[in-house]
Amino acid sequence: MRPQFYPTAAVDTVPILAYNAGMPELPEVESIAASLRRAIRGLTISSIDVRRAALLRRGRPADLKALVQRRVIDVRRRGKHLILDAGSRVLVFHLRMTGGFQWADPAAPVDKHTHLILRFKPGRRELRFHDVRKFGFLLCLPAAGLEACPELSALGPEPLEIGFDAFFTRLRTHRGRLKSVLLDQSFVAGIGNIYADEILFESGIHPLASAAGLSRARASRLWAAMRTVLAKAVAAGGSTIRSYRNADGEVGHFQDDHQVYGRTGEPCRHCGRPVRRKVIGGRSSHFCSRCQK
DNA sequence: AGTTCCCTGAGG
DNA sequence: CCTCAGGGAACT
């Protein structure tokens, strides 16, 4: 997990906000939340432009309008959800596969996939939420009882917060293949297809292994790998964010450093055998059949 | 536990 | 033109 930024324009251009171009999982959402926090915490929402009402899954357009004049208290993450805390009311975004934000110059053309625009005071830039495939959604809810909303209450613990004993206990209650269990947001929240494969490779465990049948020793390796892989990715700012949009609107490129994900047929970085790909639970899985048992 | 659906751009 | 990818809900 060592993405690097390669400026494509002048050396002095500064990336100001993650423009997500990958599939956001826990590390990416964490990174995006941090960018948004730096950009808008403490600002007052001055207007909201809803360009695609269907984006709003819970709450009403009028609830969105009621956010105007409120101050942004914080931006945080829960699972893959991004929570914009405006005091007694909050906005919850789920980026799904192609959702992302732009911290844009209001004069810049608005692309057709932009579904929501938030403007602030003070500030000369606006926050645009875009989503090419429209899988993402937005909740506008009262802060009180937020955790009780179905999207959030269904989530399992945070993978970087759960201790080993609790993790091991949870594993036994989730039968099925390990790959599917890691992707189950009610097991732990925030792991997606890429990190699930990377975690399994790091732990040396096969994606088809039975979750409930894992020995304590193997579960311990899995737990440690989960922490290592996710923490490194968080520290790197999210390995699947492939581009940043800088102040000039130029896009820089990241180099991914995955061990197995998307490397079908390429040599395993440990043993050199070709990385295999197999569909498990409807999701493509990448693994090394020699290094993962 | 597997399949379908949502949606669109990318790649064949 | 066709097919595929993907998160996650809603099926079967």
mmCIF file of C-alpha atoms (C1' of nucleotides) in Angstrom:
data_model
loop_
_atom_site.group_PDB
_atom_site.id
_atom_site.type_symbol
_atom_site.label_atom_id
_atom_site.label_comp_id
_atom_site.label_asym_id
_atom_site.label_seq_id
_atom_site.Cartn_x
_atom_site.Cartn_y
_atom_site.Cartn_z
ATOM 1 C CA MET A 1 0.000 0.000 0.000
ATOM 2 C CA ARG A 2 2.296 2.743 -1.162
ATOM 3 C CA PRO A 3 0.421 4.928 -3.616
ATOM 4 C CA GLN A 4 2.383 7.826 -4.960
ATOM 5 C CA PHE A 5 1.289 11.074 -6.443
ATOM 6 C CA TYR A 6 2.741 11.962 -9.773
ATOM 7 C CA PRO A 7 1.951 15.547 -10.684
ATOM 8 C CA THR A 8 1.007 15.873 -14.303
ATOM 9 C CA ALA A 9 1.154 19.638 -14.368
ATOM 10 C CA ALA A 10 3.313 22.161 -12.583
ATOM 11 C CA VAL A 11 5.227 20.942 -9.575
ATOM 12 C CA ASP A 12 3.600 23.521 -7.344
ATOM 13 C CA THR A 13 0.085 22.297 -7.907
ATOM 14 C CA VAL A 14 -1.492 21.116 -4.708
ATOM 15 C CA PRO A 15 -4.052 18.345 -4.387
ATOM 16 C CA ILE A 16 -6.864 19.853 -2.388
ATOM 17 C CA LEU A 17 -9.453 17.139 -2.238
ATOM 18 C CA ALA A 18 -9.678 13.519 -3.081
ATOM 19 C CA TYR A 19 -11.567 12.944 -6.282
ATOM 20 C CA ASN A 20 -12.452 9.352 -5.996
ATOM 21 C CA ALA A 21 -11.939 7.221 -9.044
ATOM 22 C CA GLY A 22 -11.654 3.820 -7.477
ATOM 23 C CA MET A 23 -14.029 1.824 -5.351
ATOM 24 C CA PRO A 24 -14.159 3.437 -1.978
ATOM 25 C CA GLU A 25 -13.756 1.131 0.990
ATOM 26 C CA LEU A 26 -12.883 1.979 4.552
ATOM 27 C CA PRO A 27 -9.467 3.580 3.877
ATOM 28 C CA GLU A 28 -10.749 5.627 0.970
ATOM 29 C CA VAL A 29 -13.815 6.864 2.820
ATOM 30 C CA GLU A 30 -11.586 7.697 5.777
ATOM 31 C CA SER A 31 -9.321 9.671 3.478
ATOM 32 C CA ILE A 32 -12.203 11.475 1.836
ATOM 33 C CA ALA A 33 -13.743 12.299 5.229
ATOM 34 C CA ALA A 34 -10.428 13.771 6.330
ATOM 35 C CA SER A 35 -10.234 15.917 3.184
ATOM 36 C CA LEU A 36 -13.766 17.131 3.645
ATOM 37 C CA ARG A 37 -13.138 17.842 7.302
ATOM 38 C CA ARG A 38 -10.205 20.058 6.424
ATOM 39 C CA ALA A 39 -12.181 21.801 3.726
ATOM 40 C CA ILE A 40 -15.548 22.481 5.350
ATOM 41 C CA ARG A 41 -15.473 21.997 9.103
ATOM 42 C CA GLY A 42 -16.620 25.175 10.780
ATOM 43 C CA LEU A 43 -18.158 26.592 7.615
ATOM 44 C CA THR A 44 -21.821 27.463 7.374
ATOM 45 C CA ILE A 45 -23.897 25.876 4.655
ATOM 46 C CA SER A 46 -25.243 28.708 2.530
ATOM 47 C CA SER A 47 -27.170 26.829 -0.119
ATOM 48 C CA ILE A 48 -27.942 23.362 -1.376
ATOM 49 C CA ASP A 49 -28.601 22.416 -4.954
ATOM 50 C CA VAL A 50 -30.224 19.028 -5.436
ATOM 51 C CA ARG A 51 -29.818 18.084 -9.057
ATOM 52 C CA ARG A 52 -31.005 14.532 -8.683
ATOM 53 C CA ALA A 53 -33.675 14.001 -6.044
ATOM 54 C CA ALA A 54 -33.534 10.219 -6.281
ATOM 55 C CA LEU A 55 -30.166 10.404 -4.580
ATOM 56 C CA LEU A 56 -31.973 11.079 -1.331
ATOM 57 C CA ARG A 57 -32.938 7.719 0.136
ATOM 58 C CA ARG A 58 -34.129 8.925 3.533
ATOM 59 C CA GLY A 59 -35.430 12.305 4.499
ATOM 60 C CA ARG A 60 -37.112 14.797 2.237
ATOM 61 C CA PRO A 61 -35.851 17.584 0.033
ATOM 62 C CA ALA A 62 -37.272 19.979 2.600
ATOM 63 C CA ASP A 63 -34.996 18.395 5.204
ATOM 64 C CA LEU A 64 -32.050 19.201 3.006
ATOM 65 C CA LYS A 65 -33.144 22.798 2.670
ATOM 66 C CA ALA A 66 -33.324 22.938 6.454
ATOM 67 C CA LEU A 67 -29.555 22.425 6.531
ATOM 68 C CA VAL A 68 -29.001 25.877 5.115
ATOM 69 C CA GLN A 69 -27.542 28.262 7.694
ATOM 70 C CA ARG A 70 -26.246 25.377 9.733
ATOM 71 C CA ARG A 71 -22.613 25.000 10.559
ATOM 72 C CA VAL A 72 -20.594 21.905 9.709
ATOM 73 C CA ILE A 73 -19.485 20.482 13.040
ATOM 74 C CA ASP A 74 -17.518 17.544 11.732
ATOM 75 C CA VAL A 75 -17.131 15.014 8.943
ATOM 76 C CA ARG A 76 -16.569 11.413 9.930
ATOM 77 C CA ARG A 77 -16.845 7.845 8.730
ATOM 78 C CA ARG A 78 -18.775 4.777 9.818
ATOM 79 C CA GLY A 79 -18.129 1.667 7.760
ATOM 80 C CA LYS A 80 -18.187 2.951 4.193
ATOM 81 C CA HIS A 81 -20.616 5.713 5.116
ATOM 82 C CA LEU A 82 -19.473 9.293 5.245
ATOM 83 C CA ILE A 83 -21.251 11.414 7.837
ATOM 84 C CA LEU A 84 -21.493 15.168 7.547
ATOM 85 C CA ASP A 85 -22.464 16.383 10.985
ATOM 86 C CA ALA A 86 -24.387 19.651 10.936
ATOM 87 C CA GLY A 87 -25.396 19.610 14.584
ATOM 88 C CA SER A 88 -28.930 18.410 15.151
ATOM 89 C CA ARG A 89 -29.152 17.168 11.573
ATOM 90 C CA VAL A 90 -26.736 15.095 9.563
ATOM 91 C CA LEU A 91 -26.101 14.074 5.988
ATOM 92 C CA VAL A 92 -24.958 10.514 5.396
ATOM 93 C CA PHE A 93 -23.378 9.613 2.058
ATOM 94 C CA HIS A 94 -22.700 6.166 0.700
ATOM 95 C CA LEU A 95 -20.422 6.318 -2.331
ATOM 96 C CA ARG A 96 -20.987 2.724 -3.409
ATOM 97 C CA MET A 97 -18.786 2.225 -6.460
ATOM 98 C CA THR A 98 -18.399 5.479 -8.266
ATOM 99 C CA GLY A 99 -19.428 8.189 -5.845
ATOM 100 C CA GLY A 100 -17.022 10.981 -5.082
ATOM 101 C CA PHE A 101 -16.578 14.647 -4.285
ATOM 102 C CA GLN A 102 -15.088 17.646 -5.954
ATOM 103 C CA TRP A 103 -14.101 20.805 -4.159
ATOM 104 C CA ALA A 104 -14.822 22.910 -7.162
ATOM 105 C CA ASP A 105 -14.553 26.420 -8.408
ATOM 106 C CA PRO A 106 -18.200 27.486 -8.848
ATOM 107 C CA ALA A 107 -17.319 28.782 -12.290
ATOM 108 C CA ALA A 108 -16.157 25.357 -13.423
ATOM 109 C CA PRO A 109 -18.631 23.474 -15.607
ATOM 110 C CA VAL A 110 -20.809 21.035 -13.690
ATOM 111 C CA ASP A 111 -20.590 17.590 -15.183
ATOM 112 C CA LYS A 112 -23.744 15.610 -15.837
ATOM 113 C CA HIS A 113 -23.010 13.138 -13.052
ATOM 114 C CA THR A 114 -23.043 15.762 -10.326
ATOM 115 C CA HIS A 115 -26.117 15.136 -8.178
ATOM 116 C CA LEU A 116 -25.707 17.488 -5.248
ATOM 117 C CA ILE A 117 -23.941 20.785 -4.677
ATOM 118 C CA LEU A 118 -23.314 22.321 -1.263
ATOM 119 C CA ARG A 119 -22.168 25.908 -0.965
ATOM 120 C CA PHE A 120 -20.660 27.494 2.110
ATOM 121 C CA LYS A 121 -19.815 30.779 3.695
ATOM 122 C CA PRO A 122 -17.184 31.866 3.908
ATOM 123 C CA GLY A 123 -15.648 30.191 0.916
ATOM 124 C CA ARG A 124 -15.209 30.526 -2.778
ATOM 125 C CA ARG A 125 -15.403 26.841 -3.590
ATOM 126 C CA GLU A 126 -18.380 24.520 -3.585
ATOM 127 C CA LEU A 127 -18.680 20.860 -2.729
ATOM 128 C CA ARG A 128 -20.010 18.678 -5.498
ATOM 129 C CA PHE A 129 -21.107 15.096 -5.069
ATOM 130 C CA HIS A 130 -20.950 13.079 -8.257
ATOM 131 C CA ASP A 131 -21.728 9.478 -9.044
ATOM 132 C CA VAL A 132 -21.545 8.115 -12.558
ATOM 133 C CA ARG A 133 -23.484 4.926 -11.906
ATOM 134 C CA LYS A 134 -25.965 6.406 -9.474
ATOM 135 C CA PHE A 135 -25.580 3.521 -7.009
ATOM 136 C CA GLY A 136 -24.648 5.881 -4.202
ATOM 137 C CA PHE A 137 -27.228 7.395 -1.896
ATOM 138 C CA LEU A 138 -27.803 10.098 0.621
ATOM 139 C CA LEU A 139 -29.621 10.168 3.944
ATOM 140 C CA CYS A 140 -30.729 13.377 5.600
ATOM 141 C CA LEU A 141 -31.634 12.591 9.176
ATOM 142 C CA PRO A 142 -31.939 14.055 12.649
ATOM 143 C CA ALA A 143 -28.769 13.510 14.649
ATOM 144 C CA ALA A 144 -30.799 12.128 17.521
ATOM 145 C CA GLY A 145 -31.242 8.428 16.979
ATOM 146 C CA LEU A 146 -29.020 8.420 13.907
ATOM 147 C CA GLU A 147 -27.459 5.111 14.867
ATOM 148 C CA ALA A 148 -30.912 3.544 14.801
ATOM 149 C CA CYS A 149 -31.430 4.139 11.085
ATOM 150 C CA PRO A 150 -31.383 0.827 9.191
ATOM 151 C CA GLU A 151 -28.267 1.617 7.165
ATOM 152 C CA LEU A 152 -26.167 2.276 10.253
ATOM 153 C CA SER A 153 -27.746 -0.049 12.778
ATOM 154 C CA ALA A 154 -27.066 -2.995 10.475
ATOM 155 C CA LEU A 155 -23.341 -2.374 10.567
ATOM 156 C CA GLY A 156 -20.960 -4.541 12.521
ATOM 157 C CA PRO A 157 -18.059 -3.132 14.501
ATOM 158 C CA GLU A 158 -15.209 -1.163 12.991
ATOM 159 C CA PRO A 159 -12.434 -3.557 11.926
ATOM 160 C CA LEU A 160 -9.745 -1.317 13.384
ATOM 161 C CA GLU A 161 -11.530 -1.100 16.713
ATOM 162 C CA ILE A 162 -12.664 -4.631 17.426
ATOM 163 C CA GLY A 163 -10.367 -6.650 19.672
ATOM 164 C CA PHE A 164 -9.289 -10.181 18.847
ATOM 165 C CA ASP A 165 -11.526 -11.959 21.346
ATOM 166 C CA ALA A 166 -14.643 -10.226 20.090
ATOM 167 C CA PHE A 167 -13.521 -10.829 16.505
ATOM 168 C CA PHE A 168 -13.005 -14.519 17.119
ATOM 169 C CA THR A 169 -16.388 -14.797 18.809
ATOM 170 C CA ARG A 170 -18.076 -13.061 15.886
ATOM 171 C CA LEU A 171 -16.397 -15.346 13.355
ATOM 172 C CA ARG A 172 -18.080 -18.381 14.837
ATOM 173 C CA THR A 173 -21.511 -16.851 14.468
ATOM 174 C CA HIS A 174 -21.043 -16.105 10.776
ATOM 175 C CA ARG A 175 -20.971 -19.271 8.811
ATOM 176 C CA GLY A 176 -19.990 -19.289 5.207
ATOM 177 C CA ARG A 177 -16.805 -18.672 3.326
ATOM 178 C CA LEU A 178 -14.342 -16.271 4.738
ATOM 179 C CA LYS A 179 -14.383 -14.084 1.651
ATOM 180 C CA SER A 180 -18.132 -13.575 1.884
ATOM 181 C CA VAL A 181 -18.012 -13.006 5.638
ATOM 182 C CA LEU A 182 -15.361 -10.295 5.302
ATOM 183 C CA LEU A 183 -17.597 -8.557 2.780
ATOM 184 C CA ASP A 184 -20.601 -8.849 5.090
ATOM 185 C CA GLN A 185 -21.020 -5.362 6.536
ATOM 186 C CA SER A 186 -22.853 -6.783 9.524
ATOM 187 C CA PHE A 187 -19.758 -8.785 10.435
ATOM 188 C CA VAL A 188 -17.361 -5.870 10.385
ATOM 189 C CA ALA A 189 -18.058 -2.620 8.572
ATOM 190 C CA GLY A 190 -15.977 -1.121 5.809
ATOM 191 C CA ILE A 191 -14.219 -3.954 4.016
ATOM 192 C CA GLY A 192 -14.919 -4.283 0.298
ATOM 193 C CA ASN A 193 -13.737 -6.600 -2.417
ATOM 194 C CA ILE A 194 -10.242 -5.206 -2.811
ATOM 195 C CA TYR A 195 -9.255 -5.174 0.841
ATOM 196 C CA ALA A 196 -10.945 -8.508 1.503
ATOM 197 C CA ASP A 197 -8.630 -10.115 -1.050
ATOM 198 C CA GLU A 198 -5.598 -8.254 0.255
ATOM 199 C CA ILE A 199 -6.372 -9.177 3.865
ATOM 200 C CA LEU A 200 -6.787 -12.833 2.985
ATOM 201 C CA PHE A 201 -3.503 -12.854 1.107
ATOM 202 C CA GLU A 202 -1.710 -11.123 3.948
ATOM 203 C CA SER A 203 -3.083 -13.684 6.398
ATOM 204 C CA GLY A 204 -2.217 -16.632 4.155
ATOM 205 C CA ILE A 205 -5.757 -17.938 4.336
ATOM 206 C CA HIS A 206 -7.780 -19.182 1.376
ATOM 207 C CA PRO A 207 -10.928 -17.188 0.537
ATOM 208 C CA LEU A 208 -13.017 -20.368 0.546
ATOM 209 C CA ALA A 209 -12.007 -21.304 4.099
ATOM 210 C CA SER A 210 -14.910 -21.669 6.473
ATOM 211 C CA ALA A 211 -15.273 -18.648 8.718
ATOM 212 C CA ALA A 212 -16.783 -20.449 11.664
ATOM 213 C CA GLY A 213 -14.268 -23.261 11.358
ATOM 214 C CA LEU A 214 -11.147 -21.127 11.623
ATOM 215 C CA SER A 215 -8.754 -22.179 14.330
ATOM 216 C CA ARG A 216 -7.853 -19.607 16.943
ATOM 217 C CA ALA A 217 -4.355 -19.358 15.498
ATOM 218 C CA ARG A 218 -5.611 -18.742 11.959
ATOM 219 C CA ALA A 219 -8.242 -16.320 13.195
ATOM 220 C CA SER A 220 -5.488 -14.460 14.967
ATOM 221 C CA ARG A 221 -3.534 -14.169 11.731
ATOM 222 C CA LEU A 222 -6.651 -12.943 9.965
ATOM 223 C CA TRP A 223 -7.373 -10.351 12.638
ATOM 224 C CA ALA A 224 -3.793 -9.098 12.559
ATOM 225 C CA ALA A 225 -3.778 -8.970 8.746
ATOM 226 C CA MET A 226 -7.043 -7.045 8.750
ATOM 227 C CA ARG A 227 -5.514 -4.431 11.017
ATOM 228 C CA THR A 228 -2.223 -4.269 9.167
ATOM 229 C CA VAL A 229 -3.682 -3.976 5.691
ATOM 230 C CA LEU A 230 -6.358 -1.435 6.604
ATOM 231 C CA ALA A 231 -4.085 0.668 8.814
ATOM 232 C CA LYS A 232 -1.425 0.856 6.110
ATOM 233 C CA ALA A 233 -4.010 1.836 3.541
ATOM 234 C CA VAL A 234 -5.459 4.489 5.826
ATOM 235 C CA ALA A 235 -1.969 5.863 6.425
ATOM 236 C CA ALA A 236 -1.409 5.942 2.657
ATOM 237 C CA GLY A 237 -4.642 7.820 2.124
ATOM 238 C CA GLY A 238 -6.476 4.962 0.463
ATOM 239 C CA SER A 239 -4.813 2.845 -2.144
ATOM 240 C CA THR A 240 -7.690 2.714 -4.569
ATOM 241 C CA ILE A 241 -7.999 6.436 -4.957
ATOM 242 C CA ARG A 242 -6.310 6.682 -8.274
ATOM 243 C CA SER A 243 -6.470 10.338 -8.910
ATOM 244 C CA TYR A 244 -6.483 13.673 -7.250
ATOM 245 C CA ARG A 245 -7.803 16.777 -8.764
ATOM 246 C CA ASN A 246 -5.530 19.642 -7.934
ATOM 247 C CA ALA A 247 -6.228 23.343 -7.806
ATOM 248 C CA ASP A 248 -5.799 23.647 -11.544
ATOM 249 C CA GLY A 249 -8.164 20.825 -12.299
ATOM 250 C CA GLU A 250 -5.342 18.575 -13.398
ATOM 251 C CA VAL A 251 -5.463 14.920 -12.490
ATOM 252 C CA GLY A 252 -2.479 13.138 -11.009
ATOM 253 C CA HIS A 253 -2.091 9.388 -10.990
ATOM 254 C CA PHE A 254 -1.426 6.910 -8.253
ATOM 255 C CA GLN A 255 0.309 3.633 -8.595
ATOM 256 C CA ASP A 256 -1.436 0.783 -6.896
ATOM 257 C CA ASP A 257 0.498 -1.651 -4.832
ATOM 258 C CA HIS A 258 -1.892 -4.541 -4.444
ATOM 259 C CA GLN A 259 -0.586 -8.005 -3.755
ATOM 260 C CA VAL A 260 -3.378 -9.929 -5.455
ATOM 261 C CA TYR A 261 -6.356 -7.757 -6.347
ATOM 262 C CA GLY A 262 -6.582 -7.235 -10.080
ATOM 263 C CA ARG A 263 -3.416 -9.242 -10.661
ATOM 264 C CA THR A 264 -4.971 -12.342 -12.207
ATOM 265 C CA GLY A 265 -2.308 -14.365 -13.994
ATOM 266 C CA GLU A 266 0.507 -12.185 -12.716
ATOM 267 C CA PRO A 267 3.133 -13.742 -10.456
ATOM 268 C CA CYS A 268 2.439 -13.915 -6.727
ATOM 269 C CA ARG A 269 4.807 -11.504 -5.027
ATOM 270 C CA HIS A 270 5.754 -14.222 -2.563
ATOM 271 C CA CYS A 271 6.096 -17.413 -4.569
ATOM 272 C CA GLY A 272 5.823 -16.369 -8.194
ATOM 273 C CA ARG A 273 2.877 -18.566 -9.023
ATOM 274 C CA PRO A 274 0.173 -16.936 -11.120
ATOM 275 C CA VAL A 275 -2.490 -15.193 -9.074
ATOM 276 C CA ARG A 276 -5.794 -16.982 -9.492
ATOM 277 C CA ARG A 277 -9.247 -15.526 -9.885
ATOM 278 C CA LYS A 278 -12.465 -17.208 -8.856
ATOM 279 C CA VAL A 279 -15.976 -15.897 -8.364
ATOM 280 C CA ILE A 280 -17.082 -16.427 -4.779
ATOM 281 C CA GLY A 281 -20.495 -15.286 -3.665
ATOM 282 C CA GLY A 282 -20.856 -13.330 -6.870
ATOM 283 C CA ARG A 283 -17.662 -11.336 -6.289
ATOM 284 C CA SER A 284 -14.362 -11.879 -8.033
ATOM 285 C CA SER A 285 -11.711 -13.163 -5.684
ATOM 286 C CA HIS A 286 -7.982 -13.003 -6.284
ATOM 287 C CA PHE A 287 -5.633 -15.266 -4.394
ATOM 288 C CA CYS A 288 -2.523 -17.414 -4.512
ATOM 289 C CA SER A 289 -3.361 -21.100 -4.197
ATOM 290 C CA ARG A 290 0.099 -21.848 -2.849
ATOM 291 C CA CYS A 291 0.415 -19.063 -0.294
ATOM 292 C CA GLN A 292 -3.192 -19.245 0.868
ATOM 293 C CA LYS A 293 -4.552 -22.426 2.435
ATOM 294 C "C1'" DA B 1 -25.765 -19.826 -1.131
ATOM 295 C "C1'" DG B 2 -26.593 -18.408 -5.724
ATOM 296 C "C1'" DT B 3 -28.957 -14.950 -8.893
ATOM 297 C "C1'" DT B 4 -30.815 -10.561 -10.268
ATOM 298 C "C1'" DC B 5 -30.943 -5.856 -10.255
ATOM 299 C "C1'" DC B 6 -29.502 -1.143 -10.275
ATOM 300 C "C1'" DC B 7 -26.206 1.910 -13.907
ATOM 301 C "C1'" DT B 8 -22.672 3.353 -17.037
ATOM 302 C "C1'" DG B 9 -18.063 3.457 -19.092
ATOM 303 C "C1'" DA B 10 -14.562 0.630 -20.709
ATOM 304 C "C1'" DG B 11 -12.929 -2.860 -23.490
ATOM 305 C "C1'" DG B 12 -13.471 -6.545 -26.839
ATOM 306 C "C1'" DC C 1 -22.560 -4.414 -31.109
ATOM 307 C "C1'" DC C 2 -21.854 -7.218 -26.794
ATOM 308 C "C1'" DT C 3 -20.196 -8.122 -22.105
ATOM 309 C "C1'" DC C 4 -18.343 -7.079 -17.947
ATOM 310 C "C1'" DA C 5 -17.373 -4.904 -13.286
ATOM 311 C "C1'" DG C 6 -18.900 -3.676 -8.783
ATOM 312 C "C1'" DG C 7 -21.812 -2.782 -3.341
ATOM 313 C "C1'" DG C 8 -25.400 -4.323 -1.461
ATOM 314 C "C1'" DA C 9 -30.379 -5.170 -1.269
ATOM 315 C "C1'" DA C 10 -33.806 -8.285 -2.634
ATOM 316 C "C1'" DC C 11 -34.929 -11.983 -4.199
ATOM 317 C "C1'" DT C 12 -35.131 -17.433 -5.179
#
